[in-house]
mmCIF file of C-alpha atoms in Angstrom:
data_model
loop_
_atom_site.group_PDB
_atom_site.id
_atom_site.type_symbol
_atom_site.label_atom_id
_atom_site.label_comp_id
_atom_site.label_asym_id
_atom_site.label_seq_id
_atom_site.Cartn_x
_atom_site.Cartn_y
_atom_site.Cartn_z
ATOM 1 C CA UNK A 2 -0.002 0.003 0.009
ATOM 2 C CA UNK A 3 2.811 2.306 0.922
ATOM 3 C CA UNK A 4 4.607 1.333 -2.234
ATOM 4 C CA UNK A 5 1.638 2.176 -4.450
ATOM 5 C CA UNK A 6 1.280 5.601 -2.847
ATOM 6 C CA UNK A 7 4.965 6.260 -3.347
ATOM 7 C CA UNK A 8 4.652 5.260 -7.002
ATOM 8 C CA UNK A 9 1.812 7.748 -7.487
ATOM 9 C CA UNK A 10 3.837 10.526 -5.877
ATOM 10 C CA UNK A 11 6.769 9.574 -8.082
ATOM 11 C CA UNK A 12 4.584 9.769 -11.181
ATOM 12 C CA UNK A 13 3.319 13.236 -10.209
ATOM 13 C CA UNK A 14 6.875 14.381 -9.642
ATOM 14 C CA UNK A 15 7.929 13.180 -13.081
ATOM 15 C CA UNK A 16 5.328 15.298 -14.883
ATOM 16 C CA UNK A 17 6.858 17.912 -17.169
ATOM 17 C CA UNK A 18 6.269 21.681 -16.828
ATOM 18 C CA UNK A 19 4.172 21.709 -19.990
ATOM 19 C CA UNK A 20 1.786 19.167 -18.445
ATOM 20 C CA UNK A 21 1.303 21.385 -15.351
ATOM 21 C CA UNK A 22 0.401 24.531 -17.358
ATOM 22 C CA UNK A 23 -3.282 25.495 -17.788
ATOM 23 C CA UNK A 24 -4.915 24.286 -20.987
ATOM 24 C CA UNK A 25 -4.870 26.467 -24.073
ATOM 25 C CA UNK A 26 -8.600 27.175 -23.882
ATOM 26 C CA UNK A 27 -7.905 28.812 -20.495
ATOM 27 C CA UNK A 28 -5.479 31.299 -22.111
ATOM 28 C CA UNK A 29 -7.938 31.896 -24.940
ATOM 29 C CA UNK A 30 -10.659 32.666 -22.384
ATOM 30 C CA UNK A 31 -8.434 35.206 -20.618
ATOM 31 C CA UNK A 32 -7.607 36.872 -23.927
ATOM 32 C CA UNK A 33 -11.281 37.030 -24.879
ATOM 33 C CA UNK A 34 -12.090 38.556 -21.496
ATOM 34 C CA UNK A 35 -9.410 41.230 -22.018
ATOM 35 C CA UNK A 36 -10.736 42.064 -25.468
ATOM 36 C CA UNK A 37 -14.291 42.237 -24.157
ATOM 37 C CA UNK A 38 -13.184 44.559 -21.336
ATOM 38 C CA UNK A 39 -11.428 46.846 -23.827
ATOM 39 C CA UNK A 40 -14.562 47.047 -25.952
ATOM 40 C CA UNK A 41 -16.686 47.883 -22.901
ATOM 41 C CA UNK A 42 -14.294 50.619 -21.836
ATOM 42 C CA UNK A 43 -14.164 52.091 -25.310
ATOM 43 C CA UNK A 44 -17.967 52.080 -25.447
ATOM 44 C CA UNK A 45 -18.167 53.803 -22.068
ATOM 45 C CA UNK A 46 -15.707 56.479 -23.146
ATOM 46 C CA UNK A 47 -17.645 57.081 -26.359
ATOM 47 C CA UNK A 48 -20.826 57.572 -24.324
ATOM 48 C CA UNK A 49 -19.028 59.933 -21.926
ATOM 49 C CA UNK A 50 -17.582 61.909 -24.834
ATOM 50 C CA UNK A 51 -21.069 62.266 -26.257
ATOM 51 C CA UNK A 52 -22.381 63.412 -22.874
ATOM 52 C CA UNK A 53 -19.613 66.000 -22.532
ATOM 53 C CA UNK A 54 -20.373 67.329 -26.004
ATOM 54 C CA UNK A 55 -23.983 67.742 -24.910
ATOM 55 C CA UNK A 56 -22.833 69.557 -21.737
ATOM 56 C CA UNK A 57 -20.631 71.845 -23.857
ATOM 57 C CA UNK A 58 -23.500 72.811 -26.157
ATOM 58 C CA UNK A 59 -25.932 73.239 -23.245
ATOM 59 C CA UNK A 60 -23.476 75.395 -21.288
ATOM 60 C CA UNK A 61 -22.902 77.789 -24.181
ATOM 61 C CA UNK A 62 -26.628 77.945 -24.913
ATOM 62 C CA UNK A 63 -27.382 78.808 -21.276
ATOM 63 C CA UNK A 64 -24.643 81.419 -21.323
ATOM 64 C CA UNK A 65 -26.215 83.069 -24.365
ATOM 65 C CA UNK A 66 -29.670 82.988 -22.769
ATOM 66 C CA UNK A 67 -28.348 84.617 -19.584
ATOM 67 C CA UNK A 68 -26.448 87.242 -21.563
ATOM 68 C CA UNK A 69 -29.502 87.963 -23.659
ATOM 69 C CA UNK A 70 -31.567 88.268 -20.504
ATOM 70 C CA UNK A 71 -29.190 90.740 -18.843
ATOM 71 C CA UNK A 72 -28.898 92.951 -21.907
ATOM 72 C CA UNK A 73 -32.408 92.851 -23.341
ATOM 73 C CA UNK A 74 -34.945 90.933 -21.257
ATOM 74 C CA UNK A 75 -34.058 90.713 -17.558
ATOM 75 C CA UNK A 76 -37.536 89.396 -16.871
ATOM 76 C CA UNK A 77 -36.502 85.938 -18.106
ATOM 77 C CA UNK A 78 -33.775 85.497 -15.455
ATOM 78 C CA UNK A 79 -36.072 84.504 -12.560
ATOM 79 C CA UNK A 80 -37.723 81.914 -14.794
ATOM 80 C CA UNK A 81 -34.384 80.634 -16.043
ATOM 81 C CA UNK A 82 -33.089 80.337 -12.477
ATOM 82 C CA UNK A 83 -36.269 78.591 -11.354
ATOM 83 C CA UNK A 84 -35.758 75.861 -13.963
ATOM 84 C CA UNK A 85 -31.971 75.573 -13.900
ATOM 85 C CA UNK A 86 -31.240 75.534 -10.163
ATOM 86 C CA UNK A 87 -33.139 72.372 -9.084
ATOM 87 C CA UNK A 88 -32.014 70.501 -12.219
ATOM 88 C CA UNK A 89 -28.312 71.265 -11.650
ATOM 89 C CA UNK A 90 -28.433 70.646 -7.901
ATOM 90 C CA UNK A 91 -30.224 67.342 -8.494
ATOM 91 C CA UNK A 92 -27.509 66.200 -10.912
ATOM 92 C CA UNK A 93 -24.822 67.298 -8.470
ATOM 93 C CA UNK A 94 -26.400 65.267 -5.656
ATOM 94 C CA UNK A 95 -26.359 62.193 -7.877
ATOM 95 C CA UNK A 96 -22.742 62.700 -8.967
ATOM 96 C CA UNK A 97 -21.291 63.735 -5.611
ATOM 97 C CA UNK A 98 -22.908 60.829 -3.794
ATOM 98 C CA UNK A 99 -20.933 58.451 -5.990
ATOM 99 C CA UNK A 100 -17.530 59.969 -5.100
ATOM 100 C CA UNK A 101 -18.365 60.544 -1.403
ATOM 101 C CA UNK A 102 -18.498 64.330 -1.695
ATOM 102 C CA UNK A 103 -22.049 64.651 -0.366
ATOM 103 C CA UNK A 104 -20.912 66.828 2.554
ATOM 104 C CA UNK A 105 -20.212 69.578 0.036
ATOM 105 C CA UNK A 106 -23.968 69.653 -0.579
ATOM 106 C CA UNK A 107 -24.683 71.203 2.807
ATOM 107 C CA UNK A 108 -22.380 74.170 2.197
ATOM 108 C CA UNK A 109 -23.714 77.671 2.652
ATOM 109 C CA UNK A 110 -24.060 78.317 -1.076
ATOM 110 C CA UNK A 111 -26.835 75.701 -1.385
ATOM 111 C CA UNK A 112 -28.743 77.234 1.501
ATOM 112 C CA UNK A 113 -28.319 80.632 -0.148
ATOM 113 C CA UNK A 114 -29.826 79.261 -3.361
ATOM 114 C CA UNK A 115 -32.674 77.771 -1.365
ATOM 115 C CA UNK A 116 -33.258 81.158 0.233
ATOM 116 C CA UNK A 117 -33.488 82.812 -3.188
ATOM 117 C CA UNK A 118 -35.929 80.122 -4.340
ATOM 118 C CA UNK A 119 -38.125 80.779 -1.303
ATOM 119 C CA UNK A 120 -38.022 84.520 -1.947
ATOM 120 C CA UNK A 121 -39.007 84.167 -5.630
ATOM 121 C CA UNK A 122 -41.988 81.947 -5.004
ATOM 122 C CA UNK A 123 -43.122 82.691 -1.461
ATOM 123 C CA UNK A 124 -42.502 86.383 -0.747
ATOM 124 C CA UNK A 125 -41.209 88.268 -3.837
ATOM 125 C CA UNK A 126 -42.731 91.532 -2.634
ATOM 126 C CA UNK A 127 -41.055 91.536 0.798
ATOM 127 C CA UNK A 128 -38.261 94.130 0.847
ATOM 128 C CA UNK A 129 -36.532 92.759 3.944
ATOM 129 C CA UNK A 130 -36.212 89.255 2.496
ATOM 130 C CA UNK A 131 -34.883 90.663 -0.784
ATOM 131 C CA UNK A 132 -32.204 92.619 1.093
ATOM 132 C CA UNK A 133 -31.053 89.418 2.818
ATOM 133 C CA UNK A 134 -31.054 87.471 -0.451
ATOM 134 C CA UNK A 135 -29.167 90.259 -2.247
ATOM 135 C CA UNK A 136 -26.493 90.432 0.454
ATOM 136 C CA UNK A 137 -25.938 86.665 0.378
ATOM 137 C CA UNK A 138 -26.005 86.345 -3.424
ATOM 138 C CA UNK A 139 -23.713 89.306 -4.150
ATOM 139 C CA UNK A 140 -21.413 88.847 -1.173
ATOM 140 C CA UNK A 141 -20.047 85.398 -0.213
ATOM 141 C CA UNK A 142 -21.528 83.609 -3.233
ATOM 142 C CA UNK A 143 -19.908 85.910 -5.797
ATOM 143 C CA UNK A 144 -16.590 86.031 -3.980
ATOM 144 C CA UNK A 145 -16.625 82.225 -3.816
ATOM 145 C CA UNK A 146 -15.978 82.254 -7.573
ATOM 146 C CA UNK A 147 -12.605 83.826 -6.843
ATOM 147 C CA UNK A 148 -11.896 81.804 -3.695
ATOM 148 C CA UNK A 149 -12.631 78.403 -5.228
ATOM 149 C CA UNK A 150 -11.307 79.273 -8.692
ATOM 150 C CA UNK A 151 -14.561 78.520 -10.525
ATOM 151 C CA UNK A 152 -13.911 77.876 -14.194
ATOM 152 C CA UNK A 153 -15.717 78.291 -17.493
ATOM 153 C CA UNK A 154 -14.948 74.765 -18.693
ATOM 154 C CA UNK A 155 -17.907 74.293 -20.991
ATOM 155 C CA UNK A 156 -17.630 70.506 -21.318
ATOM 156 C CA UNK A 157 -17.523 69.916 -17.549
ATOM 157 C CA UNK A 158 -20.859 69.441 -15.824
ATOM 158 C CA UNK A 159 -19.258 69.768 -12.402
ATOM 159 C CA UNK A 160 -17.397 73.009 -13.125
ATOM 160 C CA UNK A 161 -20.275 74.654 -14.967
ATOM 161 C CA UNK A 162 -22.656 73.691 -12.155
ATOM 162 C CA UNK A 163 -20.352 75.435 -9.681
ATOM 163 C CA UNK A 164 -20.331 78.518 -11.888
ATOM 164 C CA UNK A 165 -24.119 78.659 -12.209
ATOM 165 C CA UNK A 166 -24.735 77.983 -8.504
ATOM 166 C CA UNK A 167 -22.497 80.888 -7.537
ATOM 167 C CA UNK A 168 -23.338 83.463 -10.221
ATOM 168 C CA UNK A 169 -27.010 82.892 -11.127
ATOM 169 C CA UNK A 170 -28.356 84.221 -7.790
ATOM 170 C CA UNK A 171 -26.308 87.407 -8.250
ATOM 171 C CA UNK A 172 -27.534 87.915 -11.806
ATOM 172 C CA UNK A 173 -31.150 87.251 -10.783
ATOM 173 C CA UNK A 174 -31.012 89.744 -7.908
ATOM 174 C CA UNK A 175 -29.215 92.199 -10.219
ATOM 175 C CA UNK A 176 -32.216 92.111 -12.562
ATOM 176 C CA UNK A 177 -34.703 92.501 -9.726
ATOM 177 C CA UNK A 178 -32.771 95.334 -8.067
ATOM 178 C CA UNK A 179 -32.104 97.503 -11.110
ATOM 179 C CA UNK A 180 -34.829 96.629 -13.646
ATOM 180 C CA UNK A 181 -38.365 97.107 -12.314
ATOM 181 C CA UNK A 182 -39.705 95.612 -15.547
ATOM 182 C CA UNK A 183 -38.545 92.211 -14.271
ATOM 183 C CA UNK A 184 -41.797 92.049 -12.290
ATOM 184 C CA UNK A 185 -44.015 92.395 -15.362
ATOM 185 C CA UNK A 186 -44.298 88.706 -16.382
ATOM 186 C CA UNK A 187 -44.046 87.392 -12.794
ATOM 187 C CA UNK A 188 -47.120 86.311 -10.859
ATOM 188 C CA UNK A 189 -46.714 89.328 -8.558
ATOM 189 C CA UNK A 190 -44.517 92.386 -8.205
ATOM 190 C CA UNK A 191 -40.989 92.077 -6.843
ATOM 191 C CA UNK A 192 -39.750 94.218 -3.990
ATOM 192 C CA UNK A 193 -38.822 97.744 -5.030
ATOM 193 C CA UNK A 194 -36.132 99.266 -2.820
ATOM 194 C CA UNK A 195 -36.259 103.039 -2.432
ATOM 195 C CA UNK A 196 -33.447 104.449 -0.293
ATOM 196 C CA UNK A 197 -35.241 107.773 -0.001
ATOM 197 C CA UNK A 198 -33.901 111.314 -0.050
ATOM 198 C CA UNK A 199 -31.548 110.663 2.887
ATOM 199 C CA UNK A 200 -30.044 107.637 1.083
ATOM 200 C CA UNK A 201 -30.461 105.483 4.171
ATOM 201 C CA UNK A 202 -29.509 101.843 3.834
ATOM 202 C CA UNK A 203 -31.332 99.057 5.698
ATOM 203 C CA UNK A 204 -28.135 97.876 7.419
ATOM 204 C CA UNK A 205 -29.895 95.404 9.674
ATOM 205 C CA UNK A 206 -31.337 93.545 6.672
ATOM 206 C CA UNK A 207 -28.443 93.872 4.257
ATOM 207 C CA UNK A 208 -25.613 93.029 6.708
ATOM 208 C CA UNK A 209 -26.680 91.973 10.217
ATOM 209 C CA UNK A 210 -29.391 89.424 9.372
ATOM 210 C CA UNK A 211 -27.586 87.699 6.449
ATOM 211 C CA UNK A 212 -24.363 87.501 8.476
ATOM 212 C CA UNK A 213 -26.301 86.020 11.388
ATOM 213 C CA UNK A 214 -27.772 83.519 8.927
ATOM 214 C CA UNK A 215 -24.226 82.497 7.904
ATOM 215 C CA UNK A 216 -23.024 82.203 11.520
ATOM 216 C CA UNK A 217 -26.013 80.013 12.396
ATOM 217 C CA UNK A 218 -25.323 77.779 9.392
ATOM 218 C CA UNK A 219 -21.666 77.382 10.398
ATOM 219 C CA UNK A 220 -22.513 76.427 13.979
ATOM 220 C CA UNK A 221 -25.150 73.927 12.864
ATOM 221 C CA UNK A 222 -22.811 72.472 10.221
ATOM 222 C CA UNK A 223 -19.861 71.803 12.550
ATOM 223 C CA UNK A 224 -22.185 70.523 15.286
ATOM 224 C CA UNK A 225 -23.955 68.043 13.062
ATOM 225 C CA UNK A 226 -21.025 66.939 10.866
ATOM 226 C CA UNK A 227 -18.056 66.918 13.234
ATOM 227 C CA UNK A 228 -19.699 66.333 16.623
ATOM 228 C CA UNK A 229 -22.694 64.126 15.784
ATOM 229 C CA UNK A 230 -21.914 62.356 12.476
ATOM 230 C CA UNK A 231 -18.050 62.326 12.536
ATOM 231 C CA UNK A 232 -17.546 61.125 8.926
ATOM 232 C CA UNK A 233 -14.551 59.078 7.797
ATOM 233 C CA UNK A 234 -11.587 60.783 6.203
ATOM 234 C CA UNK A 235 -12.702 59.565 2.789
ATOM 235 C CA UNK A 236 -15.712 61.934 2.930
ATOM 236 C CA UNK A 237 -14.612 65.389 1.803
ATOM 237 C CA UNK A 238 -16.167 68.721 2.653
ATOM 238 C CA UNK A 239 -15.144 72.369 2.398
ATOM 239 C CA UNK A 240 -13.193 72.300 5.648
ATOM 240 C CA UNK A 241 -11.133 69.277 4.615
ATOM 241 C CA UNK A 242 -10.728 70.670 1.116
ATOM 242 C CA UNK A 243 -9.375 73.998 2.370
ATOM 243 C CA UNK A 244 -7.112 72.426 4.999
ATOM 244 C CA UNK A 245 -6.003 69.381 2.990
ATOM 245 C CA UNK A 246 -2.944 70.944 1.345
ATOM 246 C CA UNK A 247 -0.032 70.809 3.761
ATOM 247 C CA UNK A 248 2.165 73.308 1.939
ATOM 248 C CA UNK A 249 -0.397 75.921 0.877
ATOM 249 C CA UNK A 250 -0.719 79.417 2.293
ATOM 250 C CA UNK A 251 -4.205 78.712 3.658
ATOM 251 C CA UNK A 252 -2.983 75.601 5.464
ATOM 252 C CA UNK A 253 -0.107 77.519 7.049
ATOM 253 C CA UNK A 254 -2.458 80.276 8.239
ATOM 254 C CA UNK A 255 -4.908 77.775 9.714
ATOM 255 C CA UNK A 256 -2.099 76.021 11.598
ATOM 256 C CA UNK A 257 -0.620 79.201 13.053
ATOM 257 C CA UNK A 258 -1.849 78.172 16.544
ATOM 258 C CA UNK A 259 -1.323 74.448 15.970
ATOM 259 C CA UNK A 260 -3.576 71.628 14.676
ATOM 260 C CA UNK A 261 -5.670 71.687 17.869
ATOM 261 C CA UNK A 262 -7.059 75.138 17.126
ATOM 262 C CA UNK A 263 -7.294 74.756 13.347
ATOM 263 C CA UNK A 264 -11.123 74.422 13.306
ATOM 264 C CA UNK A 265 -11.486 77.515 15.490
ATOM 265 C CA UNK A 266 -9.168 79.518 13.220
ATOM 266 C CA UNK A 267 -11.009 78.257 10.134
ATOM 267 C CA UNK A 268 -14.433 79.245 11.470
ATOM 268 C CA UNK A 269 -13.201 82.657 12.677
ATOM 269 C CA UNK A 270 -11.563 83.485 9.347
ATOM 270 C CA UNK A 271 -14.638 82.311 7.423
ATOM 271 C CA UNK A 272 -16.820 84.609 9.521
ATOM 272 C CA UNK A 273 -14.533 87.582 8.960
ATOM 273 C CA UNK A 274 -14.315 86.798 5.241
ATOM 274 C CA UNK A 275 -18.110 86.564 4.907
ATOM 275 C CA UNK A 276 -18.690 89.770 6.845
ATOM 276 C CA UNK A 277 -16.156 91.575 4.656
ATOM 277 C CA UNK A 278 -17.856 90.389 1.441
ATOM 278 C CA UNK A 279 -21.268 91.518 2.736
ATOM 279 C CA UNK A 280 -19.951 94.937 3.704
ATOM 280 C CA UNK A 281 -18.404 95.356 0.259
ATOM 281 C CA UNK A 282 -21.675 94.113 -1.264
ATOM 282 C CA UNK A 283 -23.386 97.200 0.122
ATOM 283 C CA UNK A 284 -21.731 99.088 -2.737
ATOM 284 C CA UNK A 285 -23.398 96.819 -5.288
ATOM 285 C CA UNK A 286 -26.745 97.357 -3.552
ATOM 286 C CA UNK A 287 -26.391 101.132 -3.569
ATOM 287 C CA UNK A 288 -24.681 101.873 -6.904
ATOM 288 C CA UNK A 289 -25.748 100.433 -10.239
ATOM 289 C CA UNK A 290 -22.445 101.018 -12.046
ATOM 290 C CA UNK A 291 -20.421 99.553 -9.191
ATOM 291 C CA UNK A 292 -22.581 96.436 -9.399
ATOM 292 C CA UNK A 293 -22.063 96.241 -13.176
ATOM 293 C CA UNK A 294 -18.287 96.640 -12.851
ATOM 294 C CA UNK A 295 -17.958 93.934 -10.213
ATOM 295 C CA UNK A 296 -20.073 91.463 -12.174
ATOM 296 C CA UNK A 297 -17.863 92.175 -15.183
ATOM 297 C CA UNK A 298 -14.753 91.498 -13.095
ATOM 298 C CA UNK A 299 -16.233 88.188 -11.946
ATOM 299 C CA UNK A 300 -16.912 87.331 -15.593
ATOM 300 C CA UNK A 301 -13.302 88.064 -16.507
ATOM 301 C CA UNK A 302 -12.093 85.892 -13.620
ATOM 302 C CA UNK A 303 -14.217 83.009 -14.902
ATOM 303 C CA UNK A 304 -12.849 83.427 -18.420
ATOM 304 C CA UNK A 305 -9.248 83.609 -17.186
ATOM 305 C CA UNK A 306 -9.692 80.484 -15.054
ATOM 306 C CA UNK A 307 -11.226 78.742 -18.049
ATOM 307 C CA UNK A 308 -8.285 79.648 -20.282
ATOM 308 C CA UNK A 309 -5.851 78.454 -17.606
ATOM 309 C CA UNK A 310 -7.715 75.190 -17.244
ATOM 310 C CA UNK A 311 -7.798 74.379 -20.950
ATOM 311 C CA UNK A 312 -4.142 75.330 -21.537
ATOM 312 C CA UNK A 313 -2.578 74.016 -18.329
ATOM 313 C CA UNK A 314 -4.752 71.102 -17.203
ATOM 314 C CA UNK A 315 -6.871 69.945 -20.116
ATOM 315 C CA UNK A 316 -3.920 69.982 -22.519
ATOM 316 C CA UNK A 317 -2.235 67.311 -20.362
ATOM 317 C CA UNK A 318 -5.037 65.265 -18.794
ATOM 318 C CA UNK A 319 -7.762 65.756 -21.377
ATOM 319 C CA UNK A 320 -11.231 64.591 -20.425
ATOM 320 C CA UNK A 321 -9.810 62.516 -17.573
ATOM 321 C CA UNK A 322 -9.427 65.756 -15.570
ATOM 322 C CA UNK A 323 -12.979 65.225 -14.329
ATOM 323 C CA UNK A 324 -12.927 63.802 -10.773
ATOM 324 C CA UNK A 325 -15.909 61.477 -11.141
ATOM 325 C CA UNK A 326 -15.184 60.376 -14.691
ATOM 326 C CA UNK A 327 -14.436 56.725 -15.437
ATOM 327 C CA UNK A 328 -10.756 57.331 -16.068
ATOM 328 C CA UNK A 329 -9.443 53.902 -17.072
ATOM 329 C CA UNK A 330 -8.135 54.073 -20.619
ATOM 330 C CA UNK A 331 -8.704 51.089 -22.906
ATOM 331 C CA UNK A 332 -4.944 50.792 -23.391
ATOM 332 C CA UNK A 333 -4.495 50.351 -19.634
ATOM 333 C CA UNK A 334 -6.815 47.358 -19.581
ATOM 334 C CA UNK A 335 -4.721 45.368 -22.037
#
């Protein structure tokens, strides 16, 4: 019995390397699987290219509609905003959930857009609410275009959504503030602000209340996210985005008192920054030409950032510069 077992082991040991290799049909199956994977990836990239072409055309069309509205028919801007805002935010929720960026969706800019939506459809004739909306839309939201380097990258749904979320409220309130005819096709008249002969500004509604709104949002955000929820490091938000770079100027400033006090420094600086933007925004509320000049500057910033993106980033990475894009190239799957 022992001898037979030993003979079997001896026979197995005498097998050649060729006999131990997988059969040829196994290699053929692997090769077919590779080819099938390449075809799937190429098909996916073709579909994504088609989608980005559609985004490019839609972005330019929307830009022309907005420009046409500002120059000739400001009354269309509230309607355009009413349709565009929920559609873009809905798409962003779907995309950001897939890359674990959903904490960005509770930033102040989304609450500011919600506030404008409430004003347009619930109380368009209330002057106090319009002052609050104007301060928020033309203060921190507009300056966020500079802070976060928003870009006119017409093929990018993510970048164009950021542009529209930050600039559309300002353009809509611009039309309401300076063009009374905007109310004509609306279901009721918008608020008409008259500063009077003494040129007195409603400081409590254009600075104090909107700033208090921002402070309340910040306190609620940090309480819910970082005290109650405590998300993993893989979930990004504005705080982690701004403090993530170890060698940047912002990171050095936030760490001036050490990592322990970094959240306190971040919140304090964000409050000061927001208050400053709202105080400067008083100029846009009071003077038409100042408002026009600043909106033009913001437009130039967007164009410059777009040129920098296409020449510095897109020229190297191409369409794979999108963070949530399926970035595996067919050649890498071979």
